[in-house]
């Protein structure tokens, strides 16, 4: 059997471009024509390498999540919950970086509003966010066991509180709120944090994510 022609584009590079486009415009706000232009490939090449638009979106979210895992691990593995949570929330306050990385979070704003045809995408992102919430609650529980949080801390409620604030920051940043405004919100939130007092920490550079 004759072999097909080799792809004339870098798959990872094309996928990274799709990530940025979906991140800026959302799933339903991004057309196939937008993707073809941004990724610099033809429609047949897109379908051959990534499947349809929904399959491409899931692959883009997978790549986005994989790139952020290391950053989140660095943050959540800190011994101080106060430092970790402030760093986590600060990730969602920055203006668009010089290299064109959008603000906010793809897993939040990728499908904030969807028609019924996009319900499967919305459900997938919701499941991913729930998984992240569970991961955060488990880390809060460990901080409690380590004595960093009070022994009577309701870690499930506290985790939901943190994620709700994070999601609000995403929406505000996407709506044009200035980074310094959102950083003040984070600092105000941290004033009520139940964990031990500690020096605060600036958010790590996540522009490459």
Short mmCIF file of C-alpha atoms in Angstrom, two decimals:
data_model
loop_
_atom_site.label_atom_id
_atom_site.label_comp_id
_atom_site.label_asym_id
_atom_site.label_seq_id
_atom_site.Cartn_x
_atom_site.Cartn_y
_atom_site.Cartn_z
CA UNK A 1 0.00 0.00 0.00
CA UNK A 2 1.33 3.42 -0.91
CA UNK A 3 1.98 5.76 1.94
CA UNK A 4 0.07 9.01 2.17
CA UNK A 5 1.87 12.27 1.73
CA UNK A 6 3.58 13.51 4.91
CA UNK A 7 1.98 16.47 6.66
CA UNK A 8 3.48 19.77 5.60
CA UNK A 9 2.90 21.49 8.94
CA UNK A 10 3.90 21.09 12.57
CA UNK A 11 0.94 19.53 14.38
CA UNK A 12 1.90 20.86 17.82
CA UNK A 13 2.45 24.36 16.50
CA UNK A 14 -0.90 24.32 14.71
CA UNK A 15 -2.62 23.05 17.87
CA UNK A 16 -1.03 25.81 19.94
CA UNK A 17 -2.52 28.35 17.55
CA UNK A 18 -5.92 26.73 17.92
CA UNK A 19 -5.58 26.92 21.72
CA UNK A 20 -5.01 30.68 21.59
CA UNK A 21 -7.91 31.22 19.20
CA UNK A 22 -10.40 29.18 21.23
CA UNK A 23 -9.10 30.88 24.37
CA UNK A 24 -9.82 34.34 22.94
CA UNK A 25 -13.06 33.64 21.10
CA UNK A 26 -14.62 30.63 22.81
CA UNK A 27 -15.86 27.46 21.18
CA UNK A 28 -18.91 28.83 19.39
CA UNK A 29 -17.27 32.16 18.63
CA UNK A 30 -14.60 30.40 16.58
CA UNK A 31 -15.46 29.26 13.09
CA UNK A 32 -13.70 26.69 10.94
CA UNK A 33 -12.61 29.51 8.68
CA UNK A 34 -11.04 31.27 11.69
CA UNK A 35 -9.20 28.08 12.63
CA UNK A 36 -7.93 27.39 9.13
CA UNK A 37 -6.57 30.92 8.85
CA UNK A 38 -5.01 30.99 12.32
CA UNK A 39 -3.49 27.52 12.07
CA UNK A 40 -2.22 28.08 8.55
CA UNK A 41 -3.56 24.79 7.19
CA UNK A 42 -6.23 23.61 4.79
CA UNK A 43 -9.61 22.22 5.77
CA UNK A 44 -8.71 18.68 4.64
CA UNK A 45 -5.50 18.87 6.68
CA UNK A 46 -7.43 20.05 9.74
CA UNK A 47 -9.90 17.17 9.51
CA UNK A 48 -7.15 14.64 8.83
CA UNK A 49 -4.99 15.72 11.78
CA UNK A 50 -7.55 16.79 14.37
CA UNK A 51 -11.02 15.60 13.36
CA UNK A 52 -13.98 17.97 13.39
CA UNK A 53 -14.22 21.26 15.26
CA UNK A 54 -15.41 19.66 18.52
CA UNK A 55 -12.61 17.09 18.45
CA UNK A 56 -10.09 19.86 17.76
CA UNK A 57 -11.45 21.86 20.68
CA UNK A 58 -11.06 18.91 23.06
CA UNK A 59 -7.50 18.38 21.86
CA UNK A 60 -6.83 22.09 22.37
CA UNK A 61 -8.17 21.96 25.93
CA UNK A 62 -6.08 18.85 26.61
CA UNK A 63 -2.96 20.67 25.45
CA UNK A 64 -3.86 23.77 27.44
CA UNK A 65 -4.41 21.69 30.59
CA UNK A 66 -1.18 19.74 30.11
CA UNK A 67 0.82 22.97 29.84
CA UNK A 68 -0.67 24.39 33.04
CA UNK A 69 -0.24 21.30 35.21
CA UNK A 70 3.40 22.06 36.02
CA UNK A 71 2.56 25.62 37.03
CA UNK A 72 -0.32 24.54 39.24
CA UNK A 73 1.77 21.77 40.80
CA UNK A 74 4.44 24.32 41.70
CA UNK A 75 1.82 26.53 43.34
CA UNK A 76 -0.18 23.88 45.18
CA UNK A 77 2.87 22.02 46.44
CA UNK A 78 3.92 24.95 48.59
CA UNK A 79 3.74 24.32 52.35
CA UNK A 80 1.80 27.55 52.92
CA UNK A 81 -1.81 27.57 51.77
CA UNK A 82 -1.85 31.37 52.00
CA UNK A 83 1.06 31.71 49.58
CA UNK A 84 -0.32 29.02 47.30
CA UNK A 85 -3.86 30.34 47.03
CA UNK A 86 -2.75 33.91 46.47
CA UNK A 87 -0.42 32.72 43.71
CA UNK A 88 -3.20 30.63 42.21
CA UNK A 89 -5.67 33.53 42.12
CA UNK A 90 -3.10 35.95 40.76
CA UNK A 91 -2.88 33.76 37.65
CA UNK A 92 -6.27 35.07 36.58
CA UNK A 93 -5.63 38.80 37.01
CA UNK A 94 -2.98 39.58 34.39
CA UNK A 95 -3.43 41.55 31.21
CA UNK A 96 -2.68 39.89 27.89
CA UNK A 97 0.99 39.09 27.87
CA UNK A 98 3.43 40.47 25.26
CA UNK A 99 3.50 37.15 23.42
CA UNK A 100 -0.26 37.29 22.88
CA UNK A 101 -1.40 34.90 25.59
CA UNK A 102 -5.00 35.82 26.48
CA UNK A 103 -6.22 36.61 29.96
CA UNK A 104 -8.44 34.33 32.00
CA UNK A 105 -8.81 30.59 31.61
CA UNK A 106 -9.79 28.57 28.56
CA UNK A 107 -11.63 26.01 30.68
CA UNK A 108 -13.88 28.73 32.09
CA UNK A 109 -14.46 31.07 29.18
CA UNK A 110 -14.25 28.50 26.39
CA UNK A 111 -17.97 27.76 26.61
CA UNK A 112 -19.58 30.23 28.99
CA UNK A 113 -22.53 30.53 26.62
CA UNK A 114 -23.42 27.73 24.24
CA UNK A 115 -26.36 26.77 22.08
CA UNK A 116 -27.82 23.26 22.59
CA UNK A 117 -25.46 22.04 19.87
CA UNK A 118 -22.54 22.91 22.10
CA UNK A 119 -23.84 21.19 25.23
CA UNK A 120 -21.33 18.34 24.99
CA UNK A 121 -18.46 20.83 24.95
CA UNK A 122 -19.95 22.74 27.87
CA UNK A 123 -20.43 19.49 29.82
CA UNK A 124 -16.84 18.44 29.12
CA UNK A 125 -15.44 21.72 30.45
CA UNK A 126 -17.70 21.50 33.49
CA UNK A 127 -16.37 18.01 34.25
CA UNK A 128 -12.79 19.23 33.92
CA UNK A 129 -13.45 22.14 36.27
CA UNK A 130 -15.06 19.81 38.80
CA UNK A 131 -11.99 17.59 38.66
CA UNK A 132 -9.80 20.63 39.36
CA UNK A 133 -12.05 21.59 42.28
CA UNK A 134 -11.66 18.11 43.75
CA UNK A 135 -7.89 18.36 43.40
CA UNK A 136 -7.89 21.71 45.20
CA UNK A 137 -10.11 20.41 48.01
CA UNK A 138 -7.80 17.44 48.50
CA UNK A 139 -4.83 19.80 48.79
CA UNK A 140 -6.72 21.98 51.28
CA UNK A 141 -7.42 18.86 53.31
CA UNK A 142 -3.70 18.07 53.40
CA UNK A 143 -2.91 21.61 54.50
CA UNK A 144 -5.42 21.14 57.30
CA UNK A 145 -3.80 17.86 58.34
CA UNK A 146 -0.41 19.58 58.32
CA UNK A 147 -1.68 22.30 60.67
CA UNK A 148 -1.55 25.12 58.12
CA UNK A 149 -5.35 25.45 58.18
CA UNK A 150 -7.53 25.30 61.32
CA UNK A 151 -8.74 21.83 62.28
CA UNK A 152 -12.40 22.83 61.83
CA UNK A 153 -11.95 24.12 58.26
CA UNK A 154 -14.66 22.95 55.85
CA UNK A 155 -12.30 22.30 52.95
CA UNK A 156 -15.07 21.52 50.46
CA UNK A 157 -16.74 24.88 51.05
CA UNK A 158 -13.41 26.70 51.12
CA UNK A 159 -12.36 25.09 47.84
CA UNK A 160 -15.65 26.08 46.20
CA UNK A 161 -15.14 29.62 47.50
CA UNK A 162 -11.67 29.84 45.97
CA UNK A 163 -12.85 28.52 42.60
CA UNK A 164 -15.83 30.88 42.59
CA UNK A 165 -13.49 33.83 43.13
CA UNK A 166 -11.15 32.52 40.42
CA UNK A 167 -14.02 32.19 37.94
CA UNK A 168 -15.17 35.70 38.77
CA UNK A 169 -11.68 37.02 38.08
CA UNK A 170 -11.71 35.26 34.71
CA UNK A 171 -14.99 36.90 33.72
CA UNK A 172 -13.83 40.32 34.92
CA UNK A 173 -10.47 40.04 33.16
CA UNK A 174 -12.16 38.91 29.97
CA UNK A 175 -14.50 41.89 30.27
CA UNK A 176 -11.62 44.36 30.37
CA UNK A 177 -10.93 44.87 34.08
CA UNK A 178 -7.39 46.13 34.68
CA UNK A 179 -4.90 43.73 36.31
CA UNK A 180 -4.24 46.10 39.21
CA UNK A 181 -7.97 46.20 39.99
CA UNK A 182 -8.18 42.42 40.10
CA UNK A 183 -5.00 42.11 42.14
CA UNK A 184 -6.67 44.30 44.79
CA UNK A 185 -9.61 41.89 44.78
CA UNK A 186 -7.24 38.98 45.42
CA UNK A 187 -5.50 40.81 48.26
CA UNK A 188 -8.85 41.67 49.82
CA UNK A 189 -9.88 38.03 49.60
CA UNK A 190 -6.64 36.89 51.21
CA UNK A 191 -7.23 39.12 54.24
CA UNK A 192 -9.91 36.65 55.33
CA UNK A 193 -7.86 33.54 54.55
CA UNK A 194 -7.93 31.11 57.51
CA UNK A 195 -4.41 29.81 56.98
CA UNK A 196 -1.33 30.85 58.92
CA UNK A 197 0.05 34.30 58.26
CA UNK A 198 2.96 34.23 55.87
CA UNK A 199 4.66 36.39 53.31
CA UNK A 200 2.65 36.68 50.14
CA UNK A 201 4.06 35.58 46.83
CA UNK A 202 3.66 36.99 43.37
CA UNK A 203 2.12 34.76 40.75
CA UNK A 204 4.61 32.76 38.68
CA UNK A 205 5.12 33.71 35.08
CA UNK A 206 2.54 31.73 33.13
CA UNK A 207 2.84 33.56 29.84
CA UNK A 208 4.23 30.45 28.19
CA UNK A 209 1.14 28.46 29.18
#
